Amino acid sequence: MKDIEEEAATPGYYTCKLKEDNIRAEVTVSNSVAIHRYTSLDGSPFKIAVDISNDGLKQPWDERVFAYSKESEMRIEDGKVVGYIVVQGVKLYYCISCTGKASLWLNKETIDKQVLRLDKTEDSFGCLFETDSDSAIVKVGYSLVSVENAKKAVVSVCDFDTVKEQAQTAWLKRLSTIELEGVSDEDREIFYSNYYHTLIKPCGWKNESFLWEEKKTCYLDFATLWDVYKTQIPLLHTLHADVGRGIVKTLLRYGKEMGKLFNAFMLSANMNIESTQACCLGCYVLYDAYVRGLVEPNEIDDMFFVVKKEISQYEQEIKEGTFEKTTKLLDCTLIAEAFANVAKELGKLEYYEYFSEIAKYWTEAFGADGLLKTEYPYYEGNHWNYSFRLVNDEQKRLELSGGREKLEKQADLFFGFDENGCIDDRFEGFNNETDMETPYFYHYVGRYDRLVSIMKECTSACFRTGRDGLPGNNDSGGLSACYLWNFLGIFPISGQDCMFVGYPKAKKAIMHLSNGKTLTIVSELHGETVNKVTFNGKRIDGYKISVQELLNGGEIIFS
């Protein structure tokens, strides 16, 4: 670990000063190459060690946090270091180039070998470059297919400054899909920093995969769908169709070949990582893509096939009432209802009947008090955090709690408007993804004013500039995307053809949609009171709009 100072960052670029070594470090990236530039500020030459064996962040006590190498080979070839390493069941090929003499090391000692092969080991190993000047460029290319691909990637990249400029151009193109007007400089920095975090994952591996031999793009680093399916992925589907299409194709292929869908899909052969979090979330991702026009006509049958296959794994537990978690029962039944509607729309009677039968069991998750049953385990929360999940049948949800008035009182306890509630049973306030959509539950009981109060407080207090600017457990961008939607004043409900109206923070926001159309959101508000919200001149009833309506573009005005 190094003490650093003079940090600075822009999209696609990071720099800092290594205090003790008096070296300026810079890093940028292309599609498949990481590029480092190191400059000695006192003009003296230096050495660069690359730890190839490290599969995670280094802790102060110098332990790796994830896994050790199962097999590896590294060799010096034409001044470069090339090879592969197998970690978490995945073989990753690499090519590392740097100015200066290359050597290999094992357990922090250089070795007089051109090739080093190791079986399963907890030893650390890597390469060392000894520079003969005051600056050096390190290029690290990687591939899931071959060393040759990694070498080609390294050779293809230009000089550091050109790659830095290309990376920044690519990032700014992505970030410019949302334009803001009438916001402070601080709010602008917070917004686009969170947009940047939202777009970091998942990663598209062009024409490469560790599961499939064919040259087809695979999207990885879903860590996990539970963290991102409600907010981040709907944002990608809405504004970045190329990424959305890549996700759809990855899910469909995975579902057909593996017989199920994933919750986590990373550079790991373990397909059951965090499998206890939830189930059927890949089905939600496919549904949200479908209503946004990202599932091609020739993929419809595959979509129904993999969704039914996924839900059918839990059919017995659903019908017999033996599910391990009420939350998983809701995961299955609510998405079954969504696909029943799609099947009916497309005239697929067999699927409609199957999904409709599964969907009717969703009420079994609730107890006599209208909250989720208490005797089941809950992931990163308790039954209160999950009881205000947004369902399609609002009227039935009211009935389960004994009517609108009782349900409103329960919501007030949960969100702290009624201070008699237990603090352990409260809304997590955007510190975790568990209940980040629940403020919109107030639409069910006609208390839009409550929603406004929560949005004003949370978008101002929970997200800031600086190192502590992200709240709690942001993970893979799920909470950052939550902030973006709430800042804009609209919010997606995953598994429903529905966007709820919130409370915008910008005077004007322009969203350049994936289909080429534009959605403009205008705020004429001067306080917390919202008299009406219109879409293309027509008042929005129930404070919600269908996704398909929004995708036609137009203007939402809060007044």
Coordinates of C-alpha atoms in Angstrom, one line a residue:
M1 CA 0.0 0.0 0.0
K2 CA 1.3 3.5 -0.9
D3 CA 0.5 6.8 0.6
I4 CA -0.8 9.0 -2.2
E5 CA -1.6 12.7 -2.7
E6 CA -2.6 15.1 -5.5
E7 CA -5.4 12.8 -6.8
A8 CA -7.4 13.9 -9.8
A9 CA -9.8 12.1 -12.1
T10 CA -11.9 12.6 -15.2
P11 CA -13.9 9.9 -17.1
G12 CA -11.5 7.3 -18.3
Y13 CA -8.5 8.8 -16.5
Y14 CA -7.0 8.8 -13.0
T15 CA -3.8 10.3 -11.6
C16 CA -2.0 10.6 -8.2
K17 CA 1.4 11.2 -6.7
L18 CA 3.1 8.3 -4.9
K19 CA 4.3 10.3 -2.0
E20 CA 7.2 8.2 -0.7
D21 CA 8.5 7.4 -4.2
N22 CA 8.0 10.9 -5.6
I23 CA 6.4 9.4 -8.7
R24 CA 3.4 10.6 -10.7
A25 CA 1.1 7.7 -11.6
E26 CA -1.5 7.9 -14.3
V27 CA -3.9 5.3 -15.7
T28 CA -6.3 5.2 -18.6
V29 CA -7.9 2.4 -20.6
S30 CA -9.0 1.1 -24.0
N31 CA -11.5 -1.6 -24.7
S32 CA -9.1 -4.4 -23.6
V33 CA -5.9 -2.8 -22.5
A34 CA -5.1 -0.9 -19.2
I35 CA -2.3 1.7 -19.7
H36 CA -0.2 3.1 -16.9
R37 CA 2.3 5.9 -17.1
Y38 CA 4.8 6.5 -14.3
T39 CA 7.0 9.6 -14.2
S40 CA 9.8 10.1 -11.6
L41 CA 9.5 13.7 -10.4
D42 CA 13.2 13.8 -9.4
G43 CA 14.4 12.4 -12.7
S44 CA 15.8 9.1 -11.3
P45 CA 15.1 5.6 -12.8
F46 CA 12.9 3.2 -11.0
K47 CA 11.4 -0.4 -11.1
I48 CA 7.8 -1.5 -11.7
A49 CA 6.6 -4.7 -10.2
V50 CA 3.3 -6.3 -11.4
D51 CA 1.6 -8.8 -9.1
I52 CA -0.1 -11.2 -11.5
S53 CA -1.2 -13.6 -8.8
N54 CA -3.3 -11.0 -6.9
D55 CA -7.1 -11.6 -7.5
G56 CA -8.4 -8.8 -5.3
L57 CA -7.6 -5.6 -3.4
K58 CA -4.6 -5.7 -1.2
Q59 CA -5.3 -5.2 2.5
P60 CA -2.9 -3.4 4.9
W61 CA -1.9 -6.9 6.3
D62 CA -1.0 -8.0 2.8
E63 CA -3.6 -10.7 2.3
R64 CA -5.5 -11.3 -0.9
V65 CA -9.3 -11.1 -0.4
F66 CA -10.8 -13.5 -3.0
A67 CA -8.9 -16.5 -4.4
Y68 CA -5.6 -18.0 -5.2
S69 CA -4.2 -19.2 -8.5
K70 CA -5.2 -22.7 -9.5
E71 CA -2.7 -22.8 -12.5
S72 CA -0.5 -20.3 -14.2
E73 CA 2.2 -19.8 -16.7
M74 CA 4.2 -16.6 -17.4
R75 CA 7.1 -16.2 -19.8
I76 CA 9.3 -13.5 -21.2
E77 CA 8.8 -13.1 -24.9
D78 CA 10.3 -10.3 -27.1
G79 CA 10.7 -8.1 -24.0
K80 CA 7.0 -8.6 -23.0
V81 CA 5.6 -10.8 -20.3
V82 CA 2.8 -13.1 -21.5
G83 CA 0.9 -16.0 -20.1
Y84 CA -2.3 -17.0 -18.3
I85 CA -3.6 -17.5 -14.9
V86 CA -6.6 -19.6 -13.7
V87 CA -8.5 -18.0 -10.8
Q88 CA -12.0 -18.9 -9.7
G89 CA -12.1 -21.4 -12.5
V90 CA -11.5 -18.9 -15.3
K91 CA -8.4 -18.8 -17.5
L92 CA -7.4 -15.3 -18.2
Y93 CA -4.7 -14.6 -20.8
Y94 CA -2.5 -11.5 -20.6
C95 CA 0.3 -9.6 -22.3
I96 CA 2.3 -7.0 -20.3
S97 CA 4.7 -4.6 -22.1
C98 CA 6.9 -1.9 -20.6
T99 CA 10.1 0.0 -21.5
G100 CA 13.0 -1.5 -19.7
K101 CA 14.4 -5.0 -18.9
A102 CA 11.9 -7.6 -17.9
S103 CA 12.3 -10.4 -15.3
L104 CA 10.1 -12.7 -13.3
W105 CA 9.6 -13.0 -9.5
L106 CA 8.2 -15.4 -7.0
N107 CA 7.3 -14.5 -3.4
K108 CA 8.9 -11.1 -3.9
E109 CA 12.3 -12.5 -5.1
T110 CA 13.5 -12.3 -8.7
I111 CA 14.2 -15.6 -10.4
D112 CA 16.6 -16.4 -13.2
K113 CA 14.1 -17.9 -15.5
Q114 CA 12.4 -17.0 -18.7
V115 CA 9.4 -19.2 -18.0
L116 CA 7.6 -20.0 -14.8
R117 CA 4.8 -22.6 -14.6
L118 CA 2.9 -23.2 -11.3
D119 CA 0.1 -25.5 -10.3
K120 CA -2.3 -24.5 -7.5
T121 CA -0.4 -22.2 -5.2
E122 CA -0.8 -19.6 -2.5
D123 CA 2.5 -18.0 -3.5
S124 CA 2.6 -14.6 -5.0
F125 CA 4.2 -14.1 -8.4
G126 CA 4.6 -11.6 -11.2
C127 CA 7.0 -9.7 -13.3
L128 CA 9.5 -6.8 -12.8
F129 CA 10.5 -4.1 -15.2
E130 CA 13.7 -2.1 -14.6
T131 CA 13.5 1.3 -16.3
D132 CA 16.6 3.2 -17.6
S133 CA 14.9 6.6 -17.7
D134 CA 12.6 8.8 -15.5
S135 CA 9.4 7.6 -17.1
A136 CA 7.7 4.4 -18.3
I137 CA 4.5 3.2 -20.0
V138 CA 3.0 -0.1 -18.9
K139 CA 0.4 -1.8 -21.1
V140 CA -1.7 -4.7 -19.8
G141 CA -3.7 -6.5 -22.4
Y142 CA -6.1 -9.3 -21.5
S143 CA -8.2 -11.9 -23.2
L144 CA -10.5 -14.8 -22.3
V145 CA -9.5 -16.7 -25.5
S146 CA -5.7 -16.6 -26.1
V147 CA -2.4 -14.9 -25.5
E148 CA -2.4 -13.9 -29.1
N149 CA -5.5 -11.9 -28.6
A150 CA -4.0 -10.2 -25.6
K151 CA -0.8 -9.4 -27.6
K152 CA -2.8 -8.0 -30.5
A153 CA -4.7 -5.7 -28.1
V154 CA -1.4 -4.3 -26.7
V155 CA 0.0 -3.7 -30.1
S156 CA -3.1 -2.0 -31.3
V157 CA -3.2 0.8 -28.8
C158 CA -1.6 4.1 -29.4
D159 CA 0.4 6.4 -27.1
F160 CA -0.9 7.2 -23.6
D161 CA -2.3 10.6 -24.4
T162 CA -4.2 9.4 -27.5
V163 CA -5.7 6.5 -25.6
K164 CA -6.7 8.9 -22.7
E165 CA -8.4 11.2 -25.2
Q166 CA -10.2 8.3 -26.9
A167 CA -11.4 7.0 -23.5
Q168 CA -12.7 10.4 -22.4
T169 CA -14.5 10.9 -25.8
A170 CA -16.2 7.5 -25.4
W171 CA -17.2 8.3 -21.8
L172 CA -18.5 11.8 -22.7
K173 CA -20.6 10.3 -25.5
R174 CA -22.2 8.0 -23.0
L175 CA -22.7 10.7 -20.3
S176 CA -24.2 13.2 -22.8
T177 CA -27.3 11.0 -23.2
I178 CA -28.6 13.1 -20.3
E179 CA -28.4 16.9 -20.4
L180 CA -29.2 19.1 -17.4
E181 CA -30.2 22.7 -17.2
G182 CA -30.9 24.9 -14.2
V183 CA -28.7 23.0 -11.7
S184 CA -25.8 24.1 -9.4
D185 CA -22.3 23.1 -10.2
E186 CA -22.3 20.9 -7.2
D187 CA -25.4 19.0 -8.2
R188 CA -24.0 18.7 -11.7
E189 CA -20.9 17.1 -10.4
I190 CA -22.8 14.7 -8.1
F191 CA -25.2 13.7 -11.0
Y192 CA -22.6 12.9 -13.5
S193 CA -20.3 11.2 -11.0
N194 CA -23.2 8.9 -10.2
Y195 CA -23.9 8.4 -13.9
Y196 CA -20.3 7.4 -14.4
H197 CA -20.6 4.9 -11.6
T198 CA -23.8 3.6 -13.1
L199 CA -22.1 2.8 -16.4
I200 CA -19.0 1.0 -15.2
K201 CA -20.7 -2.4 -15.1
P202 CA -21.6 -4.7 -16.7
C203 CA -18.6 -5.2 -19.1
G204 CA -19.0 -6.3 -22.7
W205 CA -16.3 -8.8 -23.9
K206 CA -16.3 -8.4 -27.6
N207 CA -16.3 -11.8 -29.4
E208 CA -15.0 -13.5 -26.2
S209 CA -16.4 -15.7 -23.5
F210 CA -15.0 -18.2 -21.0
L211 CA -18.2 -20.3 -21.4
W212 CA -18.7 -20.4 -25.2
E213 CA -16.2 -21.2 -27.9
E214 CA -17.9 -19.2 -30.6
K215 CA -16.8 -15.6 -31.2
K216 CA -19.9 -13.9 -29.7
T217 CA -19.9 -11.0 -27.3
C218 CA -20.6 -11.8 -23.7
Y219 CA -21.5 -9.4 -20.9
L220 CA -20.0 -10.1 -17.5
D221 CA -19.6 -8.5 -14.1
F222 CA -23.2 -8.7 -12.9
A223 CA -22.4 -8.5 -9.2
T224 CA -25.2 -9.0 -8.6
L225 CA -28.5 -8.6 -10.4
W226 CA -30.1 -8.1 -7.0
D227 CA -28.1 -4.9 -6.7
V228 CA -28.9 -3.5 -10.1
Y229 CA -32.1 -4.9 -11.7
K230 CA -34.5 -2.3 -10.2
T231 CA -32.6 0.8 -11.4
Q232 CA -29.3 0.5 -13.2
I233 CA -30.4 -2.0 -15.9
P234 CA -33.6 -0.2 -16.8
L235 CA -31.4 2.9 -17.2
L236 CA -29.1 1.0 -19.6
H237 CA -32.1 -0.4 -21.5
T238 CA -33.6 3.1 -21.8
L239 CA -30.5 5.1 -22.9
H240 CA -27.8 2.6 -24.1
A241 CA -29.5 0.1 -26.5
D242 CA -26.2 -1.5 -27.5
V243 CA -25.5 -2.5 -23.9
G244 CA -29.1 -3.6 -23.4
R245 CA -29.0 -5.8 -26.5
G246 CA -25.7 -7.4 -25.3
I247 CA -27.3 -8.2 -21.9
V248 CA -30.4 -9.7 -23.6
K249 CA -28.3 -11.9 -25.9
T250 CA -26.1 -13.0 -23.0
L251 CA -29.1 -13.9 -20.8
L252 CA -30.9 -15.8 -23.6
R253 CA -27.8 -17.8 -24.5
Y254 CA -27.0 -18.5 -20.9
G255 CA -30.5 -19.6 -20.2
K256 CA -30.7 -22.0 -23.1
E257 CA -27.3 -23.6 -22.5
M258 CA -27.3 -23.7 -18.7
G259 CA -31.0 -24.4 -18.2
K260 CA -31.4 -21.5 -15.8
L261 CA -30.6 -17.8 -15.4
F262 CA -28.0 -16.2 -13.2
N263 CA -28.1 -13.8 -10.3
A264 CA -24.3 -13.2 -10.4
F265 CA -22.2 -13.6 -13.6
M266 CA -18.6 -12.6 -13.2
L267 CA -15.1 -13.9 -14.1
S268 CA -15.9 -16.9 -12.0
A269 CA -16.9 -20.5 -12.8
N270 CA -19.1 -20.4 -9.7
M271 CA -22.5 -19.7 -11.0
N272 CA -24.2 -19.8 -7.6
I273 CA -22.6 -16.7 -6.0
E274 CA -25.1 -14.9 -3.8
S275 CA -27.8 -17.3 -5.0
T276 CA -29.7 -16.9 -1.7
Q277 CA -30.4 -13.2 -2.4
A278 CA -33.3 -13.6 -4.8
C279 CA -34.5 -15.7 -7.8
C280 CA -35.8 -15.1 -11.3
L281 CA -34.2 -11.7 -11.5
G282 CA -32.9 -12.4 -15.0
C283 CA -36.5 -12.7 -16.0
Y284 CA -37.1 -9.2 -14.8
V285 CA -34.2 -8.0 -16.9
L286 CA -35.6 -9.7 -20.0
Y287 CA -39.1 -8.3 -19.3
D288 CA -37.8 -4.7 -18.9
A289 CA -35.8 -5.1 -22.1
Y290 CA -38.9 -6.4 -23.9
V291 CA -41.1 -3.4 -23.0
R292 CA -38.3 -1.2 -24.2
G293 CA -38.1 -2.9 -27.6
L294 CA -34.8 -4.6 -27.1
V295 CA -36.0 -8.2 -27.6
E296 CA -36.0 -9.0 -31.3
P297 CA -39.0 -10.8 -32.9
N298 CA -36.9 -13.9 -33.5
E299 CA -35.9 -14.0 -29.8
I300 CA -39.5 -14.1 -28.4
D301 CA -39.8 -17.9 -28.3
D302 CA -36.3 -18.1 -26.7
M303 CA -37.4 -15.5 -24.1
F304 CA -40.5 -17.4 -23.1
F305 CA -38.6 -20.7 -23.0
V306 CA -35.9 -19.5 -20.6
V307 CA -38.3 -17.6 -18.4
K308 CA -40.6 -20.6 -18.0
K309 CA -37.6 -22.8 -17.4
E310 CA -36.4 -20.4 -14.7
I311 CA -39.7 -20.2 -12.9
S312 CA -40.5 -23.9 -13.2
Q313 CA -37.5 -24.6 -10.9
Y314 CA -39.6 -23.2 -8.0
E315 CA -43.1 -24.4 -9.1
Q316 CA -43.4 -27.1 -6.4
E317 CA -42.4 -24.7 -3.6
I318 CA -44.8 -22.0 -4.9
K319 CA -47.8 -24.3 -5.0
E320 CA -47.0 -26.2 -1.8
G321 CA -46.2 -23.1 0.2
T322 CA -42.7 -24.4 1.1
F323 CA -40.6 -21.6 -0.3
E324 CA -37.6 -20.7 1.9
K325 CA -38.3 -17.0 1.6
T326 CA -41.4 -14.9 1.0
T327 CA -39.2 -12.5 -1.0
K328 CA -38.4 -15.3 -3.5
L329 CA -42.1 -16.2 -3.7
L330 CA -42.7 -12.6 -4.8
D331 CA -39.8 -12.7 -7.2
C332 CA -41.4 -15.6 -9.0
T333 CA -45.0 -14.8 -8.9
L334 CA -44.8 -11.1 -9.8
I335 CA -42.7 -11.7 -12.9
A336 CA -45.0 -14.6 -13.8
E337 CA -47.8 -12.1 -13.9
A338 CA -45.8 -9.8 -16.1
F339 CA -45.1 -12.5 -18.6
A340 CA -48.7 -13.7 -18.5
N341 CA -49.6 -10.2 -19.8
V342 CA -47.0 -10.4 -22.5
A343 CA -48.2 -13.9 -23.5
K344 CA -51.8 -12.7 -23.7
E345 CA -50.7 -9.8 -25.8
L346 CA -48.9 -12.0 -28.2
G347 CA -51.6 -14.7 -28.3
K348 CA -49.4 -17.4 -26.7
L349 CA -52.2 -19.2 -24.8
E350 CA -50.1 -22.0 -23.3
Y351 CA -47.6 -19.6 -21.7
Y352 CA -50.4 -17.3 -20.6
E353 CA -52.1 -20.1 -18.7
Y354 CA -48.9 -21.3 -17.1
F355 CA -47.8 -17.9 -16.0
S356 CA -51.2 -16.9 -14.8
E357 CA -51.4 -20.0 -12.6
I358 CA -48.1 -19.2 -10.9
A359 CA -48.9 -15.5 -10.5
K360 CA -52.0 -16.0 -8.3
Y361 CA -49.9 -17.2 -5.4
W362 CA -48.2 -13.8 -4.7
T363 CA -50.6 -13.0 -1.8
E364 CA -49.4 -16.0 0.1
A365 CA -46.3 -14.0 1.0
F366 CA -48.3 -11.7 3.3
G367 CA -49.5 -12.2 6.8
A368 CA -52.7 -11.3 8.5
D369 CA -51.4 -7.7 9.2
G370 CA -50.7 -7.0 5.5
L371 CA -47.0 -7.1 5.9
L372 CA -44.7 -10.0 4.7
K373 CA -44.7 -13.0 7.1
T374 CA -42.2 -12.6 9.9
E375 CA -41.1 -16.2 10.2
Y376 CA -38.9 -16.2 7.1
P377 CA -35.3 -15.0 6.6
Y378 CA -34.7 -11.6 4.9
Y379 CA -31.6 -10.6 3.0
E380 CA -29.9 -7.4 4.4
G381 CA -33.1 -6.3 6.1
N382 CA -36.3 -7.6 7.7
H383 CA -39.9 -8.1 6.7
W384 CA -40.6 -4.3 6.9
N385 CA -38.0 -3.5 4.3
Y386 CA -39.6 -5.8 1.8
S387 CA -43.3 -5.3 2.7
F388 CA -43.6 -2.2 0.6
R389 CA -42.5 -3.7 -2.7
L390 CA -44.4 -2.3 -5.6
V391 CA -46.9 -4.8 -7.0
N392 CA -49.1 -4.6 -10.1
D393 CA -52.4 -5.1 -8.3
E394 CA -52.6 -2.0 -6.1
Q395 CA -56.2 -2.7 -5.0
K396 CA -55.4 -6.2 -3.8
R397 CA -52.4 -4.8 -2.0
L398 CA -54.7 -2.3 -0.1
E399 CA -57.1 -5.1 0.8
L400 CA -54.3 -7.2 2.3
S401 CA -53.5 -4.5 4.8
G402 CA -57.1 -3.8 5.6
G403 CA -57.6 -0.7 3.5
R404 CA -55.9 2.5 2.5
E405 CA -55.9 4.1 5.9
K406 CA -54.2 1.2 7.7
L407 CA -51.7 0.7 4.9
E408 CA -50.8 4.4 5.1
K409 CA -50.2 4.1 8.8
Q410 CA -47.9 1.2 8.2
A411 CA -46.0 3.2 5.6
D412 CA -45.7 6.1 8.0
L413 CA -44.1 3.9 10.6
F414 CA -41.7 2.5 8.1
F415 CA -40.6 5.8 6.7
G416 CA -40.5 7.6 10.1
F417 CA -43.3 10.0 9.6
D418 CA -44.8 8.2 12.7
E419 CA -42.1 8.1 15.3
N420 CA -43.7 5.3 17.2
G421 CA -42.2 2.7 14.9
C422 CA -39.1 0.7 15.8
I423 CA -35.9 2.2 14.3
D424 CA -34.8 -1.2 13.2
D425 CA -37.9 -1.5 11.0
R426 CA -37.2 1.7 9.1
F427 CA -36.5 2.6 5.5
E428 CA -32.7 2.3 4.9
G429 CA -32.6 5.7 3.2
F430 CA -30.6 4.7 0.1
N431 CA -27.8 3.1 2.1
N432 CA -28.6 -0.2 0.4
E433 CA -30.6 -1.6 -2.5
T434 CA -33.0 -3.5 -0.3
D435 CA -35.8 -1.0 -0.3
M436 CA -34.7 1.8 -2.6
E437 CA -37.9 1.7 -4.7
T438 CA -40.3 1.8 -1.7
P439 CA -40.8 5.6 -1.4
Y440 CA -43.0 5.3 -4.5
F441 CA -45.4 3.0 -2.5
Y442 CA -46.9 6.3 -1.2
H443 CA -48.6 6.5 -4.6
Y444 CA -50.7 3.5 -3.6
V445 CA -52.2 5.4 -0.7
G446 CA -52.5 8.8 -2.4
R447 CA -49.8 10.5 -0.4
Y448 CA -47.6 12.0 -3.1
D449 CA -46.6 14.7 -0.6
R450 CA -44.9 12.1 1.5
L451 CA -42.9 10.9 -1.6
V452 CA -41.9 14.5 -2.3
S453 CA -40.6 14.9 1.3
I454 CA -38.5 11.7 1.1
M455 CA -37.1 12.6 -2.3
K456 CA -36.1 16.2 -1.3
E457 CA -34.3 14.8 1.8
C458 CA -32.6 11.8 0.3
T459 CA -31.4 13.3 -2.9
S460 CA -29.8 16.2 -1.0
A461 CA -28.5 14.4 2.1
C462 CA -27.4 11.0 0.9
F463 CA -25.4 11.9 -2.2
R464 CA -22.5 14.4 -2.1
T465 CA -19.2 15.3 -3.6
G466 CA -15.9 14.0 -2.2
R467 CA -14.8 10.6 -1.0
D468 CA -17.9 9.9 1.0
G469 CA -20.2 11.1 -1.6
L470 CA -21.8 7.7 -2.3
P471 CA -24.1 6.3 0.3
G472 CA -23.4 3.0 1.9
N473 CA -23.6 0.0 -0.3
N474 CA -23.5 1.3 -3.8
D475 CA -22.1 -1.9 -5.2
S476 CA -22.4 -2.1 -9.0
G477 CA -24.1 1.2 -9.5
G478 CA -27.6 0.3 -8.3
L479 CA -27.9 3.2 -5.8
S480 CA -26.2 5.6 -8.2
A481 CA -28.9 4.8 -10.8
C482 CA -31.5 5.2 -8.1
Y483 CA -30.2 8.7 -7.5
L484 CA -30.3 9.5 -11.2
W485 CA -33.9 8.5 -11.6
N486 CA -35.0 10.3 -8.5
F487 CA -33.0 13.4 -9.6
L488 CA -34.8 13.4 -13.0
G489 CA -38.2 12.9 -11.4
I490 CA -39.3 9.5 -12.9
F491 CA -38.7 6.0 -11.6
P492 CA -38.9 2.6 -13.3
I493 CA -40.8 -0.3 -11.7
S494 CA -38.9 -3.5 -12.8
G495 CA -41.3 -6.2 -14.0
Q496 CA -44.0 -3.6 -14.9
D497 CA -44.7 -1.5 -18.0
C498 CA -44.7 1.5 -15.7
M499 CA -42.7 4.5 -14.7
F500 CA -43.8 6.4 -11.5
V501 CA -43.6 10.2 -11.3
G502 CA -41.4 11.5 -8.5
Y503 CA -40.0 15.0 -7.7
P504 CA -37.4 16.4 -10.1
K505 CA -34.4 18.3 -8.9
A506 CA -33.3 19.9 -12.2
K507 CA -35.2 22.7 -13.9
K508 CA -34.8 20.8 -17.1
A509 CA -33.4 17.5 -18.1
I510 CA -33.2 16.1 -21.6
M511 CA -32.9 12.3 -22.1
H512 CA -31.7 11.0 -25.5
L513 CA -33.4 7.7 -25.6
S514 CA -32.0 4.5 -27.2
N515 CA -34.6 4.6 -30.0
G516 CA -33.4 8.1 -31.1
K517 CA -36.3 10.0 -29.6
T518 CA -36.0 12.6 -26.8
L519 CA -37.8 12.9 -23.5
T520 CA -37.7 16.3 -21.8
I521 CA -38.5 16.8 -18.2
V522 CA -39.3 20.3 -17.1
S523 CA -39.8 21.6 -13.5
E524 CA -41.8 24.8 -13.0
L525 CA -41.9 24.1 -9.2
H526 CA -41.1 26.8 -6.6
G527 CA -41.6 24.6 -3.5
E528 CA -42.7 21.2 -2.4
T529 CA -46.3 21.5 -3.7
V530 CA -47.0 19.9 -7.1
N531 CA -50.3 20.8 -8.5
K532 CA -50.2 18.7 -11.6
V533 CA -47.9 16.7 -13.8
T534 CA -48.5 16.5 -17.6
F535 CA -47.1 14.4 -20.4
N536 CA -47.4 16.0 -23.8
G537 CA -50.0 18.3 -22.5
K538 CA -52.2 15.7 -20.9
R539 CA -52.5 15.4 -17.1
I540 CA -50.9 12.2 -15.8
D541 CA -53.5 10.1 -13.8
G542 CA -52.2 8.1 -10.9
Y543 CA -48.7 9.6 -11.3
K544 CA -47.6 6.9 -13.6
I545 CA -46.9 6.5 -17.3
S546 CA -46.3 3.3 -19.3
V547 CA -42.7 2.7 -20.4
Q548 CA -43.9 2.4 -24.0
E549 CA -45.6 5.8 -23.9
L550 CA -42.4 7.4 -22.5
L551 CA -40.3 5.8 -25.3
N552 CA -42.3 7.7 -27.8
G553 CA -40.7 10.8 -26.4
G554 CA -42.2 14.2 -25.6
E555 CA -42.3 16.4 -22.5
I556 CA -43.2 15.9 -18.9
I557 CA -44.0 19.2 -17.0
F558 CA -44.2 19.5 -13.2
S559 CA -46.1 22.6 -12.2

